[in-house]
Coordinates of C-alpha atoms in Angstrom, one line a residue:
X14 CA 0.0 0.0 0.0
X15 CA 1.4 3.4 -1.1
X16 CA 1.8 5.6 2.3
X17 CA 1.3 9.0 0.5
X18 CA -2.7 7.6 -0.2
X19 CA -3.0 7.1 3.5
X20 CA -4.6 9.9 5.4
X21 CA -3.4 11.1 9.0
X22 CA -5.3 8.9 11.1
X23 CA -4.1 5.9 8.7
X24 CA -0.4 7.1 9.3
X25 CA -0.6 7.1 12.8
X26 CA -1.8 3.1 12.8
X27 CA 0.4 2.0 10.5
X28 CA 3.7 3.6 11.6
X29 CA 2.2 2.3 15.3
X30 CA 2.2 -1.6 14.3
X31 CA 5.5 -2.7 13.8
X32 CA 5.8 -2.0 17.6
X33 CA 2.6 -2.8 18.8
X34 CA 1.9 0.4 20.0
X35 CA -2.0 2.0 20.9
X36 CA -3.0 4.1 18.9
X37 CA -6.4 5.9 20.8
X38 CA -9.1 7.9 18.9
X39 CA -11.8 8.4 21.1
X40 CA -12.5 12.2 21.7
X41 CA -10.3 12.8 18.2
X42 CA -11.9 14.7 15.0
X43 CA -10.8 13.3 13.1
X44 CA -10.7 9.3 13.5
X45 CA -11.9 8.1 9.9
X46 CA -9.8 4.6 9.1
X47 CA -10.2 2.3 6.0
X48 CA -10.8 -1.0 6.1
X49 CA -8.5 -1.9 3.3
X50 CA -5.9 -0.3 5.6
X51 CA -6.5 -2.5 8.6
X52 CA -6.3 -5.5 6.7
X53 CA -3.0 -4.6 4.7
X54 CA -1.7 -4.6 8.1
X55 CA -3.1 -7.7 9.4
X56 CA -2.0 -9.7 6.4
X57 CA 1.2 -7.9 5.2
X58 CA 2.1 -4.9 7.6
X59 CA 5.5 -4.0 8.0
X60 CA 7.6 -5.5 10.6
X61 CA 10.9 -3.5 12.9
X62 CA 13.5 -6.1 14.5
X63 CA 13.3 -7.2 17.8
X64 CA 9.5 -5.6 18.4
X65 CA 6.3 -7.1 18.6
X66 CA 4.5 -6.3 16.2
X67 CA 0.1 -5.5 16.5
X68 CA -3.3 -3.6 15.6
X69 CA -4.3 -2.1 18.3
X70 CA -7.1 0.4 17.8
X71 CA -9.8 2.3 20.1
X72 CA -12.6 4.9 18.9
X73 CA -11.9 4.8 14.9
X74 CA -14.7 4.8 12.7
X75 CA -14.0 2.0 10.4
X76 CA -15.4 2.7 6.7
X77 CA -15.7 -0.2 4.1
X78 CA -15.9 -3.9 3.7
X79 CA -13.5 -5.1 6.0
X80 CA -12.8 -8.9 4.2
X81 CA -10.2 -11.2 5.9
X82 CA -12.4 -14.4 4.4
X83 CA -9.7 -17.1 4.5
X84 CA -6.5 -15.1 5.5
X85 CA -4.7 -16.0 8.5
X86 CA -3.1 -12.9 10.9
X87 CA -0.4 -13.7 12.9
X88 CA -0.7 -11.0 14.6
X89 CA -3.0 -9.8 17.9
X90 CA -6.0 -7.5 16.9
X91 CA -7.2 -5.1 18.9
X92 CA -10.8 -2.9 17.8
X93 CA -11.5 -1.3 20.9
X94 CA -14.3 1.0 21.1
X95 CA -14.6 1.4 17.0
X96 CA -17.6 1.8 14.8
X97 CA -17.8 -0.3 11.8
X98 CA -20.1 0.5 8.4
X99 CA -20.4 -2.1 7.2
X100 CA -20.1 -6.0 8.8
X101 CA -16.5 -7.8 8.8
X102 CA -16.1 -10.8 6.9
X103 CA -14.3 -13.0 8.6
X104 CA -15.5 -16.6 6.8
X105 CA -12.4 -19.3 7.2
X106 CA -9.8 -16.8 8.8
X107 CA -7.0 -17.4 11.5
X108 CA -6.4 -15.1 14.0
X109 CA -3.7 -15.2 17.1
X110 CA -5.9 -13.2 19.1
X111 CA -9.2 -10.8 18.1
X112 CA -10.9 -7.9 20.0
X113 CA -13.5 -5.7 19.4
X114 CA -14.6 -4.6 22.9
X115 CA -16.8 -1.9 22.9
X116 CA -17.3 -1.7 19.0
X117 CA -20.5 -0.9 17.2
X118 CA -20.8 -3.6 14.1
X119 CA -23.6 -3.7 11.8
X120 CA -23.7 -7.5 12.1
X121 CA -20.1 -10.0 11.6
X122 CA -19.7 -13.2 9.1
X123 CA -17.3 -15.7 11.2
X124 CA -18.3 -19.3 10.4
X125 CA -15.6 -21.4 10.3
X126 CA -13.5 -18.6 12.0
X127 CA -10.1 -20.1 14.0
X128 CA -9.4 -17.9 16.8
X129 CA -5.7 -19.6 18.5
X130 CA -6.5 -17.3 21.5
X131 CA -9.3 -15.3 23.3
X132 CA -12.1 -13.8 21.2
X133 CA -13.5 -10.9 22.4
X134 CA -16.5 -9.2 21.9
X135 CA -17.7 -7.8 25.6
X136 CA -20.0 -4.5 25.1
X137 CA -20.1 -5.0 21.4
X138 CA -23.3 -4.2 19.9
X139 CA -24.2 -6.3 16.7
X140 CA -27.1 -4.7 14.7
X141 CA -27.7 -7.3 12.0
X142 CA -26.4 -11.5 13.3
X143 CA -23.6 -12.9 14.1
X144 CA -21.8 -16.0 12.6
X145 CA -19.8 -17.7 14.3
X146 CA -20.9 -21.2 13.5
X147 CA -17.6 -23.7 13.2
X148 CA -15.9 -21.6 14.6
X149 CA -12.7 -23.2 16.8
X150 CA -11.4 -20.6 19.8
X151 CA -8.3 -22.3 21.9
X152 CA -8.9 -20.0 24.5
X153 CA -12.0 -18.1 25.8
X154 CA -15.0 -16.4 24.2
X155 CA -16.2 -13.2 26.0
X156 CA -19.3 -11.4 25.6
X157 CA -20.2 -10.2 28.6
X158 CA -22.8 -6.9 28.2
X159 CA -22.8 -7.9 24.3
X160 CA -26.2 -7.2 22.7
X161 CA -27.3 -8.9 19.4
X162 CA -29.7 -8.5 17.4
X163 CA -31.9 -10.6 14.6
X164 CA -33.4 -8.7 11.5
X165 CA -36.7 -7.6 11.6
X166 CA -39.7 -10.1 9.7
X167 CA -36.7 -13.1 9.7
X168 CA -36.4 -16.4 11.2
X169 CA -32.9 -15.4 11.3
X170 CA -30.7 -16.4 14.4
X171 CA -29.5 -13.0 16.1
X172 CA -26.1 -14.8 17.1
X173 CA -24.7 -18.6 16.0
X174 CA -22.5 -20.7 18.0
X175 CA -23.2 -24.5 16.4
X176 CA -20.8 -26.6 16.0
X177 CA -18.0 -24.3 17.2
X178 CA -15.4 -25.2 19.9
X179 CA -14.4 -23.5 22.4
X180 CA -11.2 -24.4 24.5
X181 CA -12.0 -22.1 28.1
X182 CA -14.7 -20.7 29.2
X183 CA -18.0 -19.0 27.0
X184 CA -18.2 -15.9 29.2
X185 CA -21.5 -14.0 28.6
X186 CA -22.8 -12.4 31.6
X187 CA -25.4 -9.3 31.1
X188 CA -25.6 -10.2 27.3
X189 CA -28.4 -9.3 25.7
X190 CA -29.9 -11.6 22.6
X191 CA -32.9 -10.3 20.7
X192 CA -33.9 -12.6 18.6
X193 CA -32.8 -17.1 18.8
X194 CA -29.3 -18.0 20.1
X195 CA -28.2 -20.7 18.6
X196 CA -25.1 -22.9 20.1
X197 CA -26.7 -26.5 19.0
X198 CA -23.7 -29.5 18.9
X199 CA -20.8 -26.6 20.7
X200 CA -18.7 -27.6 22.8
X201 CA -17.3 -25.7 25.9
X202 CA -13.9 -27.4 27.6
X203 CA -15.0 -25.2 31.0
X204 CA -18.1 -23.4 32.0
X205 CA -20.9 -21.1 30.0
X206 CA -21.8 -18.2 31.9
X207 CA -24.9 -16.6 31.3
X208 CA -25.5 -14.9 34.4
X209 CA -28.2 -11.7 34.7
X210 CA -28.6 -12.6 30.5
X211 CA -31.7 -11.5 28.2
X212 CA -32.5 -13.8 25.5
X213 CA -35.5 -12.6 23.8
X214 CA -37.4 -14.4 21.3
X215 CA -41.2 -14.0 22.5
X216 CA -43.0 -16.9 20.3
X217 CA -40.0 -18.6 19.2
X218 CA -36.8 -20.4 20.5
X219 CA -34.9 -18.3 22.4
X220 CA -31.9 -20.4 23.3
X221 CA -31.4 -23.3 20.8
X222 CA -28.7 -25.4 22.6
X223 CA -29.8 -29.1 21.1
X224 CA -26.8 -31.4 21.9
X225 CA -24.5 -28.5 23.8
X226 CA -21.5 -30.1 25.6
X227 CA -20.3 -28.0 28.7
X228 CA -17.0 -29.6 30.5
X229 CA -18.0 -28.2 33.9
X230 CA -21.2 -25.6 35.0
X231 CA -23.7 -23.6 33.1
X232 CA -24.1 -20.4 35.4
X233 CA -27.4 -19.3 34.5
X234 CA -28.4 -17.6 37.7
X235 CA -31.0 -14.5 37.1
X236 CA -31.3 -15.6 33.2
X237 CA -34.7 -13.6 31.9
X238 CA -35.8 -15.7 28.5
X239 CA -39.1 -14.9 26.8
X240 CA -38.9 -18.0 24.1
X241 CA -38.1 -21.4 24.5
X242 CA -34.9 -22.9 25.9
X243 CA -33.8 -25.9 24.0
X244 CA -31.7 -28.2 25.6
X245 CA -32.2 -31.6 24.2
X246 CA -29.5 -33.9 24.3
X247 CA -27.1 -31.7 26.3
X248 CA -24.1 -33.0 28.8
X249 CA -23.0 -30.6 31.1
X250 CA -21.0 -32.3 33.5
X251 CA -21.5 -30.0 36.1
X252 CA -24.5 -27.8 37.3
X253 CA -27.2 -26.5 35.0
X254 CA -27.8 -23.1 37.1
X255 CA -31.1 -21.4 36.5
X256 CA -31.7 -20.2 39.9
X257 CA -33.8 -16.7 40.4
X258 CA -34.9 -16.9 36.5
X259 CA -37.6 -15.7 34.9
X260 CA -38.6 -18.0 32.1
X261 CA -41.7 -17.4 29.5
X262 CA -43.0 -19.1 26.5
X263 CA -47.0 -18.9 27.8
X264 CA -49.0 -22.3 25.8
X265 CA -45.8 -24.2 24.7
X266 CA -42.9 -25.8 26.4
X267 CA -40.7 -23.3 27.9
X268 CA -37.6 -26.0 29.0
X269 CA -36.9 -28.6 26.5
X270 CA -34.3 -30.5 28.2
X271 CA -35.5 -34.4 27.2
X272 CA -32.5 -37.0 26.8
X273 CA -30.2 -34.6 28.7
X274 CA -27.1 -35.5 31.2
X275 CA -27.1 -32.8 33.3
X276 CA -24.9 -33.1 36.8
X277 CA -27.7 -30.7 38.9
X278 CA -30.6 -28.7 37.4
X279 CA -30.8 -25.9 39.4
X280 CA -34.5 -24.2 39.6
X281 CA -34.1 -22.9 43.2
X282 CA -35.8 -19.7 43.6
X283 CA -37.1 -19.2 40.0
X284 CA -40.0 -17.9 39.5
X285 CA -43.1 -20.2 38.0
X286 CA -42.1 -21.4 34.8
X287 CA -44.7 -19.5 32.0
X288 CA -44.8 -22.7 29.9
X289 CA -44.8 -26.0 30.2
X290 CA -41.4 -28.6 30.8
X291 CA -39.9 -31.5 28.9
X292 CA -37.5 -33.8 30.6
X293 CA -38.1 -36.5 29.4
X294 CA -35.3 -39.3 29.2
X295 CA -33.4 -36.9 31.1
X296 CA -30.5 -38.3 34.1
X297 CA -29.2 -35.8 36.7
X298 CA -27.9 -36.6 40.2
X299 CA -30.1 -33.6 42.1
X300 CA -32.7 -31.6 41.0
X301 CA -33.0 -28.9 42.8
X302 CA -36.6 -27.2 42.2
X303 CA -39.9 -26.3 44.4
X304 CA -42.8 -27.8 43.1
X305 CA -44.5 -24.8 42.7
X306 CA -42.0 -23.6 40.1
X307 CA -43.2 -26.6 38.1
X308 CA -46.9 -24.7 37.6
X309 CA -47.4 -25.8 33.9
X310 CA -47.6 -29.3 32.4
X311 CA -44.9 -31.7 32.7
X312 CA -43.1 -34.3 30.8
X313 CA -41.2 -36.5 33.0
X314 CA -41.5 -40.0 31.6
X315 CA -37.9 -41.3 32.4
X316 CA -36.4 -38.6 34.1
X317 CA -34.0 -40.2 36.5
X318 CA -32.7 -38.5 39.8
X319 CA -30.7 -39.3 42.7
X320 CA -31.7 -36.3 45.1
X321 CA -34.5 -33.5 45.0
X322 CA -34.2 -30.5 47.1
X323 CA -35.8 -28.9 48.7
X324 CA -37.3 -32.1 50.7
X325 CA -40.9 -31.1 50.9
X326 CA -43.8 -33.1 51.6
X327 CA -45.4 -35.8 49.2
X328 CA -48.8 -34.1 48.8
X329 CA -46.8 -31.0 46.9
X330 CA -45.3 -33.1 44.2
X331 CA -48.0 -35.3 43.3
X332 CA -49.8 -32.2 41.4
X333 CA -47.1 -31.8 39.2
X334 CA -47.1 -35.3 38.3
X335 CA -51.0 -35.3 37.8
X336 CA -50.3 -32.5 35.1
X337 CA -47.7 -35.2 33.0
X338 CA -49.0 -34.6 29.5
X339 CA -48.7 -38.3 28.9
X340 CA -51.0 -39.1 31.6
X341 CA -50.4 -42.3 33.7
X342 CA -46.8 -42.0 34.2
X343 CA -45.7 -45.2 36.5
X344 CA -41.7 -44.3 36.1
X345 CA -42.5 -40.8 37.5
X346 CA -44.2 -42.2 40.4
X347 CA -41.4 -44.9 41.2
X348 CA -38.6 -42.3 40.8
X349 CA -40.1 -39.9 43.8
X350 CA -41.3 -43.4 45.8
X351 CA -37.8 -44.0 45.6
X352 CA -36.5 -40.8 46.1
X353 CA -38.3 -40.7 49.7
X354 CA -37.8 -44.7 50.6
X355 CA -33.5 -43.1 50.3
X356 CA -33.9 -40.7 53.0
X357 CA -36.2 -43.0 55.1
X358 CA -39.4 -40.8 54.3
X359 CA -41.6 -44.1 54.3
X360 CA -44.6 -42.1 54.7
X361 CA -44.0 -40.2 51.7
X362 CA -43.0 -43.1 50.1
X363 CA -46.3 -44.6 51.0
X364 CA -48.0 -42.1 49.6
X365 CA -46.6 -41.6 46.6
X366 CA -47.9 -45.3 46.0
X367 CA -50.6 -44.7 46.9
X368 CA -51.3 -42.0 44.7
X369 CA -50.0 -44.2 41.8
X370 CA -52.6 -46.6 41.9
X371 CA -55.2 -43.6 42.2
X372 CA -53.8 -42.3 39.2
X373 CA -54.0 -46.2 37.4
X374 CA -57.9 -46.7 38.7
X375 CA -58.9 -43.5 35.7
X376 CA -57.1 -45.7 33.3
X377 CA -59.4 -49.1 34.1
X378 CA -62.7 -50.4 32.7
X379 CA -65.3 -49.5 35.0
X380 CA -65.5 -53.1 36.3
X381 CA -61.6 -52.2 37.1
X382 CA -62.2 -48.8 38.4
X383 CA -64.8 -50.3 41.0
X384 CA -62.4 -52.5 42.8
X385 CA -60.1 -50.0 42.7
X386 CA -62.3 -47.8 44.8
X387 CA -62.8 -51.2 46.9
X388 CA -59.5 -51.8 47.5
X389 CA -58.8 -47.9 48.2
X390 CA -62.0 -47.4 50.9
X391 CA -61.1 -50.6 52.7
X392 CA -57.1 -51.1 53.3
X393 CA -55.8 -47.9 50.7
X394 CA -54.4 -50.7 48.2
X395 CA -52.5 -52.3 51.0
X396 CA -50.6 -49.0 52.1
X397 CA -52.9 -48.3 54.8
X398 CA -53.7 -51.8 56.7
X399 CA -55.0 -50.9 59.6
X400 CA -58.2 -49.6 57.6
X401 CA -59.1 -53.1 57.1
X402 CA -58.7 -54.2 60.6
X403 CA -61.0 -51.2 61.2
X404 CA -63.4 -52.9 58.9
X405 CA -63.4 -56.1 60.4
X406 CA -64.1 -54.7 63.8
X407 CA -67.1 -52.7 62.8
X408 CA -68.6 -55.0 61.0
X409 CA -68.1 -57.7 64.0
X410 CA -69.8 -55.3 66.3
X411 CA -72.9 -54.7 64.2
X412 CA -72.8 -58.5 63.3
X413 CA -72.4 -59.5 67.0
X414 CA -75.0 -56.8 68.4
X415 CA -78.2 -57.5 65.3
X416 CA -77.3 -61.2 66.2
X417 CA -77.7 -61.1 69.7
X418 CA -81.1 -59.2 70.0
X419 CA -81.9 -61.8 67.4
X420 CA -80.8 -65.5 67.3
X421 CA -81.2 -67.3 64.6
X422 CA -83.0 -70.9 64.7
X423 CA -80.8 -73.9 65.1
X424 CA -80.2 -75.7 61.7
X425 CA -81.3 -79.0 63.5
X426 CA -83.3 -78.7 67.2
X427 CA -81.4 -81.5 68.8
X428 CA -77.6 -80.8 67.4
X429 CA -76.6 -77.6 68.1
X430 CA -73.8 -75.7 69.9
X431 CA -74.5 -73.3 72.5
X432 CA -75.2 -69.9 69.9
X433 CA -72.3 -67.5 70.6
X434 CA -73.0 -64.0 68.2
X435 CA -69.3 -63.0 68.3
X436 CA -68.2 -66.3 66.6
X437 CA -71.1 -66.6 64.1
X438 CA -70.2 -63.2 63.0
X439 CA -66.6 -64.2 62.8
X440 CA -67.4 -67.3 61.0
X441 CA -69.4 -65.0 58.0
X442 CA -66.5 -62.7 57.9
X443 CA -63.6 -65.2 57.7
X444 CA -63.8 -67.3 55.0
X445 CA -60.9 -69.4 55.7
X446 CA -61.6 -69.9 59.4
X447 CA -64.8 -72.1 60.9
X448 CA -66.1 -71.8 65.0
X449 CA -68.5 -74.6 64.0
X450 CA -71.3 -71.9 64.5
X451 CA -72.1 -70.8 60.4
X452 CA -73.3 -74.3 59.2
X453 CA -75.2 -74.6 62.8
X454 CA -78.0 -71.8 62.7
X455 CA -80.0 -70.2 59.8
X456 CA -80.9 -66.4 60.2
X457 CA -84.1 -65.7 58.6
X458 CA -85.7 -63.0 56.3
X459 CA -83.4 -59.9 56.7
X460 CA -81.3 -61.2 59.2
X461 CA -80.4 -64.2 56.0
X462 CA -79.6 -61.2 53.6
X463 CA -77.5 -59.9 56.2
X464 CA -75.3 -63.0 56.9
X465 CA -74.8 -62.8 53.0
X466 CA -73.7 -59.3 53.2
X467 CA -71.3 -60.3 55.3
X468 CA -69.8 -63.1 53.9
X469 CA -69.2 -61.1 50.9
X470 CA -67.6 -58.5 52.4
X471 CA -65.4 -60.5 54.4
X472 CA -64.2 -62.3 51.0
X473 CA -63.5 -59.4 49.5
X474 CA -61.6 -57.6 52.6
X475 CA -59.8 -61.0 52.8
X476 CA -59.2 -60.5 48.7
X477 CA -57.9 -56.7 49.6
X478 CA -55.8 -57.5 52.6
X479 CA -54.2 -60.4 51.0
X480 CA -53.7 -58.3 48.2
X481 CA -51.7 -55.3 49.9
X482 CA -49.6 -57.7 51.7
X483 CA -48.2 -59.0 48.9
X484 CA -47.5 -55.6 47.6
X485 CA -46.2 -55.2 50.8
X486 CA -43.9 -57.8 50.7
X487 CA -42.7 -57.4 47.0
X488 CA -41.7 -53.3 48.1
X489 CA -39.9 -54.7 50.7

């Protein structure tokens, strides 16, 4: 490039990169650099023995197409604070080290962009998307304070992260997304945070993170989202933090996290989710959520957990799993039965069970719904015993008393025992049991019906307590 084209402001950067010197515009007049200038430098600028050369630029406005597709700079880059016209094209470039703090970019094209150091883009503000999809950074990615922005009447993503790498940490606290971010298949050798973030996207995906590996923690604490957040298939070895969100998509699924490995899900504190929750086929070790944050329908048909805090009682959860879309749910059931039986809740854990086979009568035949109702009145399908004892002993009393103001005639006048109303009354109830005093007398007009009554119900009670004790016994 011929020095006398350059104007003054040009000058000063290039005589300032062979020693890697600052140059500063902000608060200048005149601060007007080409684009074709910068990249001159970044791909051939001159280089001064035994310095280091770099572009290192704050506050210039930056006019034309600045277009490093496929080049590689060796050098560090430094944008500080600029204001570009039109968006960088940075499709299949290298860079040591690239950053554009504080700049003002009409959008930037970096797919496939290889970055060997940090990428930095904290307080940028993008006005049309960002492409960054493929892209490989060995060291961090910060956009902390960044705000992004999707064109207006497009399904366009406002920012795109698939398939990149990223060797650190994706630093992004305070960013602001209007429009879908999408990091589907990245991958993240630390931690994402996305702490006090905006991801806006009312009606759509907000966050489109399908198959996003994170080495350690997602920090997500305070995260606002109006739009889905899509997290199907993700491993993040650590935490997933969401605690003291707000999260919104009102009539459609507002966390998609179904066939997910997630260390801890953290929903502590958040507010009630405005949508409804997928985690379906999902594995994490603790789940750490309030019921009532849970206040939408629920997918949960093989979500497996080792812990759930905080430890509340049964009778909060079992709403949320009457709300599973898929109805019956057994595995949902067995996972909190389990859940309590761990920490020696066995009330709970009674409970639960019981509220399982509740939730199986509404799927019977009516024949099947009826002796669940049976079963449920008299011994609470085997989890509450003592009903049936409670049975028996009523109906022995009322047995014993009608009995006694009214003895039945002897079968045969001459060969009877001494008539006892206790016993007779225990021989109708117990089927399996005989005090010689049934097959002995034979009660008359309503006082026959009643003997029938109650050698019906003592089968079935019989049927019902022999029935929860082996459901009893198989728990055990």
């Amino acid at each position: 490039m011929d020095l006398n084209d350059l104007t003054p402001a040009e000058l000063r950067v290039w005589e300032a990169f062979p020693t890697g010197a600052a140059v500063d515009f902000q608060g200048s007049a005149e601060r007007t650099v080409r684009a074709a200038v910068l990249r001159a430098l970044m791909l051939n600028g001159p280089l001064r023995d035994g310095e280091i050369a770099a572009l290192k630029v704050a506050g210039a406005r930056i006019t034309g197409l600045l277009d490093v597709q496929h080049g590689t700079v060796e050098r560090v880059v430094r944008l500080s604070h600029c204001e570009f016209d039109e968006a960088p094209q940075l499709y299949g470039s290298q860079f040591r080290q690239l950053n554009l703090r504080g700049s003002v970019l009409p959008g930037l094209a970096g797919a496939t962009l290889r970055v060997e150091g940090v990428l930095r883009l904290t307080d940028c503000r993008f006005e049309r998307p960002v492409t960054l999809g493929g892209a490989h950074i060995g060291g961090a990615l910060f956009m902390d304070r960044a705000e992004f922005h999707a064109p207006d009447d497009s399904d366009e993503p406002a920012l795109r992260l698939n398939h990149s790498s990223i060797g650190e940490d994706l630093v992004a606290p305070g960013v602001r997304v209007h429009g879908r971010m999408v990091c589907n298949d990245a991958s993240v050798d630390a931690s994402v945070n996305l702490m006090d973030a905006v991801l806006d996207n009312p009606g759509g995906t907000a966050l489109d993170a399908q198959t996003l590996s994170v080495a350690s923690d997602v920090h997500a604490r305070r995260l606002t989202a109006r739009g889905k957040l899509d997290l199907r298939g993700a491993r993040v070895t650590g935490r997933l933090d969401l605690a003291h969100s707000r999260l919104s998509h009102p009539g459609h699924t507002v966390l998609q996290a179904s066939s997910a490995v997630i260390g801890e899900v953290w929903l502590n504190e958040a507010a009630p989710l405005d949508g409804s929750v997928n985690f379906r086929q999902t594995q994490t070790d603790l789940l750490r959520v309030a019921p009532e944050t849970l206040a939408g329908a629920v997918r949960l048909n093989g979500l497996t957990y080792t812990m759930l805090s905080p430890h509340v009682p049964a009778e909060r959860w079992l709403p949320v799993l009457r709300r599973d879309v898929d109805g019956y749910v057994p595995h949902a059931y067995e996972q909190l039965t389990a859940l309590y039986q761990r920490i020696g809740d066995d009330h709970a854990a009674r409970l639960v069970q019981l509220a399982k086979q509740r939730r199986l009568r509404t799927t019977r035949a009516w024949y099947g719904r009826l002796w669940g109702y049976l079963q449920d009145v008299t011994v609470g399908y085997g989890f509450r015993p003592l009903r049936a004892l409670a049975w028996l002993l009523s109906l022995l009393a009322i047995g014993s008393i009608v009995y006694a103001l009214h003895e039945p005639p002897p079968l045969k006048a001459s060969e009877h025992p001494d008539f006892n109303p206790v016993f007779f009354t225990l021989d109708l109830l117990l089927p399996v049991i005989s005090f010689g005093q049934e097959g002995a007398f034979a009660p008359k007009g309503g006082y026959q019906t009643l003997s029938y009554a109650l050698v019906i119900t003592g089968w079935l009670l019989a049927s019902t307590v022999i029935t929860g004790i082996t459901r009893t016994v198989s728990r055990q």
